[in-house]
PDB file of N, CA and C in Angstrom:
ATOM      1  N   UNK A   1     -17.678-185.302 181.302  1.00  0.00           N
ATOM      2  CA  UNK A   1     -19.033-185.412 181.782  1.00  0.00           C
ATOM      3  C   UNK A   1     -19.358-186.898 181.926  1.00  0.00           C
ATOM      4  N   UNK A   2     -19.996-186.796 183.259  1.00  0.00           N
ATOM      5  CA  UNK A   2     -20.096-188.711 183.429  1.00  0.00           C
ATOM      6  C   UNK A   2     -21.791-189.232 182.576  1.00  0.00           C
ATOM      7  N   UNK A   3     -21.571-189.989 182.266  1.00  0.00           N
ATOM      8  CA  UNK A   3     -23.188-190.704 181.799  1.00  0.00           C
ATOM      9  C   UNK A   3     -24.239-190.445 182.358  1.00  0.00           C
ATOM     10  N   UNK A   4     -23.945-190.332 183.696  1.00  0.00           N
ATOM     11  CA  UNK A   4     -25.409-190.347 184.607  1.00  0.00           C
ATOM     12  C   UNK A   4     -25.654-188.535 184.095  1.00  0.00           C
ATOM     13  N   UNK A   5     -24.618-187.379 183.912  1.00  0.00           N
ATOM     14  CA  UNK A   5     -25.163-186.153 184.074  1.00  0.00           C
ATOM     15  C   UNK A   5     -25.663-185.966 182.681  1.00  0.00           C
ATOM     16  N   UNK A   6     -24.748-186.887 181.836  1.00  0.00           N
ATOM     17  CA  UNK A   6     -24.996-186.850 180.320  1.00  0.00           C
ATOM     18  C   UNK A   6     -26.979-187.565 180.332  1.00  0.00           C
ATOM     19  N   UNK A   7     -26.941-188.291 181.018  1.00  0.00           N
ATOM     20  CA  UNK A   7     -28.171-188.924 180.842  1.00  0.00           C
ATOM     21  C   UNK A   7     -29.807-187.554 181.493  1.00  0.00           C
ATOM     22  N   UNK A   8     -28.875-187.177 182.597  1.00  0.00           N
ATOM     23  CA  UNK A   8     -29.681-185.851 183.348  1.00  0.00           C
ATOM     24  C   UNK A   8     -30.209-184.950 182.414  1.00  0.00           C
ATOM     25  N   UNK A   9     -29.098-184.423 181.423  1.00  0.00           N
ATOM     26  CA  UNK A   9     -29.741-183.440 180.454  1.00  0.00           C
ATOM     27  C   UNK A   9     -30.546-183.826 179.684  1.00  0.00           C
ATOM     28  N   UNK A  10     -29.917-185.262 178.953  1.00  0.00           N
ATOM     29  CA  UNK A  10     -31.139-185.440 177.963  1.00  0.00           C
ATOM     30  C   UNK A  10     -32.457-185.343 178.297  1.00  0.00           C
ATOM     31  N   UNK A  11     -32.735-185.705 179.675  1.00  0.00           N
ATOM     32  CA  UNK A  11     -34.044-185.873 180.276  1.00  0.00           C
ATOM     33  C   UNK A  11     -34.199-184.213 180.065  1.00  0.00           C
ATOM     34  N   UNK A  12     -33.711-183.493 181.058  1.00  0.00           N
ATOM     35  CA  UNK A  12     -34.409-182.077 180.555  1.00  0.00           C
ATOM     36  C   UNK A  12     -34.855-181.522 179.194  1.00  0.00           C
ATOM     37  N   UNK A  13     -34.363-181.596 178.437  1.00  0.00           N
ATOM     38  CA  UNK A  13     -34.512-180.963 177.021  1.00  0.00           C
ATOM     39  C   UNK A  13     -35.520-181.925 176.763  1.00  0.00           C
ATOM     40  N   UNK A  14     -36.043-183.168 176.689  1.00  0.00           N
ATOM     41  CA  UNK A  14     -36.906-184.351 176.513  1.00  0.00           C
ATOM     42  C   UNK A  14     -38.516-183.380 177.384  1.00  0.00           C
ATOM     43  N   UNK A  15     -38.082-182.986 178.355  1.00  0.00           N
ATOM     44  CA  UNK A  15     -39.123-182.204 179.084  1.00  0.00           C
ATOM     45  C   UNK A  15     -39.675-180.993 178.676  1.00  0.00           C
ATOM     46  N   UNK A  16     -38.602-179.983 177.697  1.00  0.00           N
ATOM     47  CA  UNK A  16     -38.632-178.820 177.772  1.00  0.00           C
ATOM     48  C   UNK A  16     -39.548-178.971 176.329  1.00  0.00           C
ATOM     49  N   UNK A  17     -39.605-179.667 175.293  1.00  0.00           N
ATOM     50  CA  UNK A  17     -40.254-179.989 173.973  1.00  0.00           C
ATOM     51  C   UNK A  17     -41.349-180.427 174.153  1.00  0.00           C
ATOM     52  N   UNK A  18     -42.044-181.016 175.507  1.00  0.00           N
ATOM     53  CA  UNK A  18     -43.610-181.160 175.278  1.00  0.00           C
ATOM     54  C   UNK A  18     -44.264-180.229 175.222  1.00  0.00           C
ATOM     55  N   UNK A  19     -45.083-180.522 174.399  1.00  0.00           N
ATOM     56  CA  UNK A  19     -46.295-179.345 174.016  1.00  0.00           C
ATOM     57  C   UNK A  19     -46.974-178.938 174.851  1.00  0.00           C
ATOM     58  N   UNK A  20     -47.589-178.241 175.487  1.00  0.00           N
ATOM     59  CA  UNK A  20     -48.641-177.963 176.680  1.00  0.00           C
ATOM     60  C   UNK A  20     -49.780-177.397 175.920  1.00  0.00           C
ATOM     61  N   UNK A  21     -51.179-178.734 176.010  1.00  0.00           N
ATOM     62  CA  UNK A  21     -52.092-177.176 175.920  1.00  0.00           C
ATOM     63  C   UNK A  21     -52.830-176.971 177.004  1.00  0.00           C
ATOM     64  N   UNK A  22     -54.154-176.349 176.936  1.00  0.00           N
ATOM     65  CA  UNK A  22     -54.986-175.849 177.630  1.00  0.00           C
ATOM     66  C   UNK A  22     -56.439-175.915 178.053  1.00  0.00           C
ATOM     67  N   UNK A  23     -56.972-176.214 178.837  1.00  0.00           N
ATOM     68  CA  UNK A  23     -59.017-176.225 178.521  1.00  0.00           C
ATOM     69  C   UNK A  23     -59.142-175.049 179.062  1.00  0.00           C
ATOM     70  N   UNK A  24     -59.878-174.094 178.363  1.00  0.00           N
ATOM     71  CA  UNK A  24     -59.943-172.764 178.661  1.00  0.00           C
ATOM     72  C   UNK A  24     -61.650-173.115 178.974  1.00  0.00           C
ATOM     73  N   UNK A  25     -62.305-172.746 179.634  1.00  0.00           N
ATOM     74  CA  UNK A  25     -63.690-172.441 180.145  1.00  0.00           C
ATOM     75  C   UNK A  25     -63.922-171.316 179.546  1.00  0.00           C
ATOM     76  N   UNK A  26     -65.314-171.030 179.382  1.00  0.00           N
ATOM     77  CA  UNK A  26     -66.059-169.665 179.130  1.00  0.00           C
ATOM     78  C   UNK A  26     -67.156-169.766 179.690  1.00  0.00           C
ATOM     79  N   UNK A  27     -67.760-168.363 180.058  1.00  0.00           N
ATOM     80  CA  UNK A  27     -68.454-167.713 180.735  1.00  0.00           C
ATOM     81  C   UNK A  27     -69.927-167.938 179.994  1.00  0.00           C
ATOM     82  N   UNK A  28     -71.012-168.054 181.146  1.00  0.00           N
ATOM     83  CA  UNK A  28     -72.537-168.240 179.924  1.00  0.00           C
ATOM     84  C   UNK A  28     -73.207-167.929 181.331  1.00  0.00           C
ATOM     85  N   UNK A  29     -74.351-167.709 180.708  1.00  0.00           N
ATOM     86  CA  UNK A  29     -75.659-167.081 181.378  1.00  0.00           C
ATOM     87  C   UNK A  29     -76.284-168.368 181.534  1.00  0.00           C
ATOM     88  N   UNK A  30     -76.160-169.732 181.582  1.00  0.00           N
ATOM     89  CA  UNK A  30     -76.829-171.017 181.449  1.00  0.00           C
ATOM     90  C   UNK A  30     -76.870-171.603 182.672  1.00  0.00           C
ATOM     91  N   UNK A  31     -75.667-171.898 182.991  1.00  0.00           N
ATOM     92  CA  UNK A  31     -75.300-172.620 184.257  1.00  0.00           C
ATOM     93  C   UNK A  31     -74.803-171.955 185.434  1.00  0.00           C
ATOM     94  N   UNK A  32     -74.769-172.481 186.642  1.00  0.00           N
ATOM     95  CA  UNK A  32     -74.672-172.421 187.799  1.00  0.00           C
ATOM     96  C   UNK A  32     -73.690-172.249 188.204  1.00  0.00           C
ATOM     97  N   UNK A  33     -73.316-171.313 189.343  1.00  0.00           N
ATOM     98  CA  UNK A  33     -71.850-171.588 190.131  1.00  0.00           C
ATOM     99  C   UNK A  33     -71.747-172.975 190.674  1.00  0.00           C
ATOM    100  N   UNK A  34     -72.488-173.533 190.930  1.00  0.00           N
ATOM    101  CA  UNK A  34     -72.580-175.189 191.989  1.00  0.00           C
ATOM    102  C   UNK A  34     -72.704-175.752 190.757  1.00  0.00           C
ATOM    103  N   UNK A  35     -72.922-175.907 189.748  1.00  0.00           N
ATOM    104  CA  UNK A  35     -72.859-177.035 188.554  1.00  0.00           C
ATOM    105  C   UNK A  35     -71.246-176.727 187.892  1.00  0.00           C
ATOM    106  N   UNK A  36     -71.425-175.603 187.686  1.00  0.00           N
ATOM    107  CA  UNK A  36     -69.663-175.571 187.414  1.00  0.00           C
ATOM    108  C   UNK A  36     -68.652-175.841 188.414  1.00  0.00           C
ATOM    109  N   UNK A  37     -68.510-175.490 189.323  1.00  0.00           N
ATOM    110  CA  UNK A  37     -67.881-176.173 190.803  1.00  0.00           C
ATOM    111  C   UNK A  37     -68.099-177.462 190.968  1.00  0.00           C
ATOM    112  N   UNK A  38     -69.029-178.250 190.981  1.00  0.00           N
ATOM    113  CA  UNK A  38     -69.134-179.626 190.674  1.00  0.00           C
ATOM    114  C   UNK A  38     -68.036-180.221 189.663  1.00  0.00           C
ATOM    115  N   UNK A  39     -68.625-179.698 188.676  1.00  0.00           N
ATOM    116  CA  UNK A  39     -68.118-179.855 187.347  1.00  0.00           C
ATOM    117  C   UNK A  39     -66.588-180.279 187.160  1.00  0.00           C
ATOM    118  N   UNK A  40     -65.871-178.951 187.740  1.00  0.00           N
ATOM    119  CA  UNK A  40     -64.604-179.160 187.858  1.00  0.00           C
ATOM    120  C   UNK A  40     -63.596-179.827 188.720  1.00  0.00           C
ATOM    121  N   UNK A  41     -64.319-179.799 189.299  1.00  0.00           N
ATOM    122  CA  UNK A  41     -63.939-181.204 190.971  1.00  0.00           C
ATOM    123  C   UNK A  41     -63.840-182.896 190.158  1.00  0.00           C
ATOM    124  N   UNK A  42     -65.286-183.027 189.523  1.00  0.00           N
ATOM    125  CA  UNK A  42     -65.128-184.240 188.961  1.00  0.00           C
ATOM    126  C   UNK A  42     -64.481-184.958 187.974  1.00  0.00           C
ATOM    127  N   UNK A  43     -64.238-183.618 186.843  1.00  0.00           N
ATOM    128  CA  UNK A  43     -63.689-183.762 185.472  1.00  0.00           C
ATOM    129  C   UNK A  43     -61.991-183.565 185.571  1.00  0.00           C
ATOM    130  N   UNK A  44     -61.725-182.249 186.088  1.00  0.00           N
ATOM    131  CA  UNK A  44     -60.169-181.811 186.324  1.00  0.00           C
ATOM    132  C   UNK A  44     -59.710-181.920 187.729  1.00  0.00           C
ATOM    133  N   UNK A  45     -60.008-182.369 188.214  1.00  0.00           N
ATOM    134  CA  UNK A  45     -59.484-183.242 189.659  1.00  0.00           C
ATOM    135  C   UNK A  45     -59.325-181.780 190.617  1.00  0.00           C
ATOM    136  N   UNK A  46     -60.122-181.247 190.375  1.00  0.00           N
ATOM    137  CA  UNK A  46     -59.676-179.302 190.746  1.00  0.00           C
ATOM    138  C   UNK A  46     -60.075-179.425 193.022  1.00  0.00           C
ATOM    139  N   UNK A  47     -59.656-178.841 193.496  1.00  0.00           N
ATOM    140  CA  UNK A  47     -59.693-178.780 194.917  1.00  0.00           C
ATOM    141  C   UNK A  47     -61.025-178.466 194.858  1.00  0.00           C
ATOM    142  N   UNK A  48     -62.138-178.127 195.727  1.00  0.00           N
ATOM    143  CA  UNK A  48     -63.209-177.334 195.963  1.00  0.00           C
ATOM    144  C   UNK A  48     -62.371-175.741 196.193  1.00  0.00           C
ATOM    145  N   UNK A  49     -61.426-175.454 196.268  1.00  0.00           N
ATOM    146  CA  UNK A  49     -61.170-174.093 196.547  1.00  0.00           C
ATOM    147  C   UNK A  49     -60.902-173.454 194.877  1.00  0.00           C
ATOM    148  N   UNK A  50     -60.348-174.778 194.203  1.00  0.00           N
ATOM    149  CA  UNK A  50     -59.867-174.501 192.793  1.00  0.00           C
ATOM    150  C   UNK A  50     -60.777-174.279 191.783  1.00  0.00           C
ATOM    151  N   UNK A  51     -61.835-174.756 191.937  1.00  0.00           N
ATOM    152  CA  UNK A  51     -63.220-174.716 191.691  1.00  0.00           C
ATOM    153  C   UNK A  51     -63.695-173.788 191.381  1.00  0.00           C
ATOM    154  N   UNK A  52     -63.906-173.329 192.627  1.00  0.00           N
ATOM    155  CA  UNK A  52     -64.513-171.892 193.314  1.00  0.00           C
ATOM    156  C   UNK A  52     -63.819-170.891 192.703  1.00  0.00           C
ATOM    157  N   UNK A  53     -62.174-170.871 192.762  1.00  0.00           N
ATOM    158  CA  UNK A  53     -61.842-169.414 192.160  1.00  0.00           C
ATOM    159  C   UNK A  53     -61.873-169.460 190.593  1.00  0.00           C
ATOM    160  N   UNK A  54     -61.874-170.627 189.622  1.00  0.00           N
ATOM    161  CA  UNK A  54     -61.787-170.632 188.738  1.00  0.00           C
ATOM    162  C   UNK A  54     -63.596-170.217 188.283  1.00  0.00           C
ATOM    163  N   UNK A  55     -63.940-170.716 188.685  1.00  0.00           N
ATOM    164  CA  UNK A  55     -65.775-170.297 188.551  1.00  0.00           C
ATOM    165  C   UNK A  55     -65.870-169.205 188.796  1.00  0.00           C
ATOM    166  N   UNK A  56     -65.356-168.096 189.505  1.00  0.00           N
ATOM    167  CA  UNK A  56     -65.585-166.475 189.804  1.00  0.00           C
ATOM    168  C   UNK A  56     -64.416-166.022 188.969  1.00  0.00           C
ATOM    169  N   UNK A  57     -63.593-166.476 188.272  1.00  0.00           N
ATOM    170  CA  UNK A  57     -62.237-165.848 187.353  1.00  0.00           C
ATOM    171  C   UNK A  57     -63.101-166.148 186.086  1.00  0.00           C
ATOM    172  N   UNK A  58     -63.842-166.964 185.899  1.00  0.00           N
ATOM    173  CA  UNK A  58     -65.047-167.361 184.516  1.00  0.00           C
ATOM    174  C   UNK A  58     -66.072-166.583 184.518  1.00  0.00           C
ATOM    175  N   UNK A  59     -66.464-165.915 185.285  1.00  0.00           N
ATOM    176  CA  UNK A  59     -67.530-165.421 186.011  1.00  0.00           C
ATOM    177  C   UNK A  59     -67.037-163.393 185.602  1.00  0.00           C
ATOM    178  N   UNK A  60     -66.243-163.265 186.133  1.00  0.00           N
ATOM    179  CA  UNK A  60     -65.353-161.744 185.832  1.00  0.00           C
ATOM    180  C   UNK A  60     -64.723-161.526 184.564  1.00  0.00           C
ATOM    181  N   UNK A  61     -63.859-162.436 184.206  1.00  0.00           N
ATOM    182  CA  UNK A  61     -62.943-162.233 183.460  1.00  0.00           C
ATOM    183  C   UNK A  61     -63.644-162.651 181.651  1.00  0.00           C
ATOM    184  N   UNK A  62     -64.621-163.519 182.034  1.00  0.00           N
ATOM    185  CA  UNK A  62     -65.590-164.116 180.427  1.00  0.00           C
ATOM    186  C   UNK A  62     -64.357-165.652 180.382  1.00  0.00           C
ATOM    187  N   UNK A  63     -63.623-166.004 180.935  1.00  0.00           N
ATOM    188  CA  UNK A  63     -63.076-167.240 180.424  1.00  0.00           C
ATOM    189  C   UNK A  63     -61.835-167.376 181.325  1.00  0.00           C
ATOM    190  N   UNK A  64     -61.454-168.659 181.228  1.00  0.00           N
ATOM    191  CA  UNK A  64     -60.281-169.162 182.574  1.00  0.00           C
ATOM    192  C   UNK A  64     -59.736-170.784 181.906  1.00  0.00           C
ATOM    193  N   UNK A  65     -57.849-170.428 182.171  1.00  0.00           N
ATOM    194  CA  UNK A  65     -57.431-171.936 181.983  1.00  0.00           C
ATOM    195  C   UNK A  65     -57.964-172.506 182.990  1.00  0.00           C
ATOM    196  N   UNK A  66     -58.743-173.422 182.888  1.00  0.00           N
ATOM    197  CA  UNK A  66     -59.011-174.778 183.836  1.00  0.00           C
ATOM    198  C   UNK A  66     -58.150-176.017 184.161  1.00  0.00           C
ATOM    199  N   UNK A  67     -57.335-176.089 182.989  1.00  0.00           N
ATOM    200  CA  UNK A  67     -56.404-177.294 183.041  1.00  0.00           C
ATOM    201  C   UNK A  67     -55.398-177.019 182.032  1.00  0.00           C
ATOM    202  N   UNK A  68     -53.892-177.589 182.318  1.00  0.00           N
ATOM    203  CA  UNK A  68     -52.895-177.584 181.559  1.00  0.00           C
ATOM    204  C   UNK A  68     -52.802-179.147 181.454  1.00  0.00           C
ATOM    205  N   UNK A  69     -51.812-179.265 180.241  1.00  0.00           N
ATOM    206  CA  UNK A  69     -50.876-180.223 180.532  1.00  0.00           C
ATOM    207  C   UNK A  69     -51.455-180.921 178.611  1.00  0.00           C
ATOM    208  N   UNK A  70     -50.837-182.231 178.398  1.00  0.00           N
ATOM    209  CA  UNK A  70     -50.568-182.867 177.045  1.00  0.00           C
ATOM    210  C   UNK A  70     -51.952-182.920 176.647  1.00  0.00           C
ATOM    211  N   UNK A  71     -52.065-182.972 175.077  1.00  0.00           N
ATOM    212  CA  UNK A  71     -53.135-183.192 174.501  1.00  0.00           C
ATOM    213  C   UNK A  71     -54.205-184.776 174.714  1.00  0.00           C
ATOM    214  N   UNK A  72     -53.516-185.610 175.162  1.00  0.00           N
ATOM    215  CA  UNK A  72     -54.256-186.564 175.123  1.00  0.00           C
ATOM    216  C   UNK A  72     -55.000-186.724 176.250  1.00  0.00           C
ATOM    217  N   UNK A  73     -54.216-186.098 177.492  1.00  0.00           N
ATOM    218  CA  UNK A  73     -55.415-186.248 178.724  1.00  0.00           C
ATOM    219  C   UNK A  73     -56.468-185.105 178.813  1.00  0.00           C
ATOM    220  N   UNK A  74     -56.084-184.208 178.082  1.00  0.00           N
ATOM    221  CA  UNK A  74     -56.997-182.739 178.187  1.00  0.00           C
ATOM    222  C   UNK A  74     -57.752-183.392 177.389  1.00  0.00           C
ATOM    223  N   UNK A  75     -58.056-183.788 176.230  1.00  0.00           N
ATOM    224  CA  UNK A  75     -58.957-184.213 174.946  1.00  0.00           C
ATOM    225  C   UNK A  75     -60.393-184.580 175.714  1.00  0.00           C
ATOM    226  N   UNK A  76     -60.743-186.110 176.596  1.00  0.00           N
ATOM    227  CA  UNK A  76     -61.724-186.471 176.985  1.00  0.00           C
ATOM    228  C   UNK A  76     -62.044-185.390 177.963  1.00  0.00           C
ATOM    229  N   UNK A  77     -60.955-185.051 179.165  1.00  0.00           N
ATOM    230  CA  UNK A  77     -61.444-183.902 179.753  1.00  0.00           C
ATOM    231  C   UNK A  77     -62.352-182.551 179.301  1.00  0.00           C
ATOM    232  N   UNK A  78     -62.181-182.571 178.080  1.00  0.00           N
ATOM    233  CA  UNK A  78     -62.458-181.604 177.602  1.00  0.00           C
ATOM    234  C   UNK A  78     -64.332-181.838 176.882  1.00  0.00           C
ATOM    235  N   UNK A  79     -64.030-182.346 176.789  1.00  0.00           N
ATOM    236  CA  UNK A  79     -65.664-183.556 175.934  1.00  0.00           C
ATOM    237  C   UNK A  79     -66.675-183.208 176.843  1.00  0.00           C
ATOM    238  N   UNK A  80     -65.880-183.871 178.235  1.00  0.00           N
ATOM    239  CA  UNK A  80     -66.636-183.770 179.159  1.00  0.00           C
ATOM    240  C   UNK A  80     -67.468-182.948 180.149  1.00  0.00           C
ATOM    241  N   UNK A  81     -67.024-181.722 180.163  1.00  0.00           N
ATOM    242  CA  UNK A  81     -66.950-180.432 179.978  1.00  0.00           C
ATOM    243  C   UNK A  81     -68.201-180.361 178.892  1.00  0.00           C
ATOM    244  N   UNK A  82     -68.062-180.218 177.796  1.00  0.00           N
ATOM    245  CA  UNK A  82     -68.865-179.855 176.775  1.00  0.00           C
ATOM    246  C   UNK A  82     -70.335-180.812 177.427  1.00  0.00           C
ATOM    247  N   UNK A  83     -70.086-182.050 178.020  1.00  0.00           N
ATOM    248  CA  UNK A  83     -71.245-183.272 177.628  1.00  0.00           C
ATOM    249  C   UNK A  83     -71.989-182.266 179.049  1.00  0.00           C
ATOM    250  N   UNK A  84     -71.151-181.948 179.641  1.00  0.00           N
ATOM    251  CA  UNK A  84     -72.061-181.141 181.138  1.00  0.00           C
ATOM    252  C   UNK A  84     -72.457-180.318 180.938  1.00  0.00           C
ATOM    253  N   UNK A  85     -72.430-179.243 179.695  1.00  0.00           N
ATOM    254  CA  UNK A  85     -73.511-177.925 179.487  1.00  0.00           C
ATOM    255  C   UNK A  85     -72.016-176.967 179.810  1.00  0.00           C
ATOM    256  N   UNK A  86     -70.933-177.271 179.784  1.00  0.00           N
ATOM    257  CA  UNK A  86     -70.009-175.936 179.448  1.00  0.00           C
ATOM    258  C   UNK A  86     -69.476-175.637 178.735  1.00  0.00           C
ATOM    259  N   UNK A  87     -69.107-174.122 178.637  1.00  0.00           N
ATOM    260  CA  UNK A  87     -68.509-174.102 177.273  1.00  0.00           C
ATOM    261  C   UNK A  87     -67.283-174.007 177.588  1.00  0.00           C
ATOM    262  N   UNK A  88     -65.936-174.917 176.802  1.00  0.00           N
ATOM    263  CA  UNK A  88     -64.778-174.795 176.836  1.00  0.00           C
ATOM    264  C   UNK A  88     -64.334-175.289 175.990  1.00  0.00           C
ATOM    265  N   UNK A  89     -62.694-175.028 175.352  1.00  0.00           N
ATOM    266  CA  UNK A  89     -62.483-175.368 174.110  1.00  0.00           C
ATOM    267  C   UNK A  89     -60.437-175.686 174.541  1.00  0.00           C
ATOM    268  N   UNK A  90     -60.459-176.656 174.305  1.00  0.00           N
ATOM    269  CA  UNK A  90     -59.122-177.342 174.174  1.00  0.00           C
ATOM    270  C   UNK A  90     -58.112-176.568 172.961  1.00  0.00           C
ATOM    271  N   UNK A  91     -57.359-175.904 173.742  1.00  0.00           N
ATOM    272  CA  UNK A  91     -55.956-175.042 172.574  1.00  0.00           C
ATOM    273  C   UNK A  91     -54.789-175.618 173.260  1.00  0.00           C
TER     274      UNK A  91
END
């Protein structure tokens, strides 16, 4: 096995051990479809289409992942969220 493929794997397995979590949204009688659609455009970089279905999957379902990925960028994302009147909780 040459170095470069030896070097290839390590990278995978280096990939396969990060943690992933989650900002899960929940559903409330408070706020708005257009304040939550806002919301998520500005905070989780979400499309206006991503928005939209995640706001009617919050809307049906009582709660929706909004965002994946490492704990440290979800963390403020997640604040922020809270500082706008939603409810969501970082797992």
């Amino acid at each position: 096995m040459g170095s470069k493929e030896k070097y290839s794997e390590e990278l995978l397995l280096e990939e396969v051990t990060v943690k992933q979590h989650e900002i899960v949204l929940f559903n409330d009688d408070v706020n708005t479809f257009d304040h939550v659609i806002d919301t998520l455009i500005s905070v989780c970089d979400h499309t206006p289409e991503q928005a939209e279905q995640c706001s009617l999957i919050v809307h049906y379902n009582g709660k929706c992942t909004v965002k994946t990925g490492e704990y440290v960028d979800l963390k403020p994302r997640c604040s922020k969220l809270l500082q706008a009147g939603l409810s969501a909780e970082l797992v």
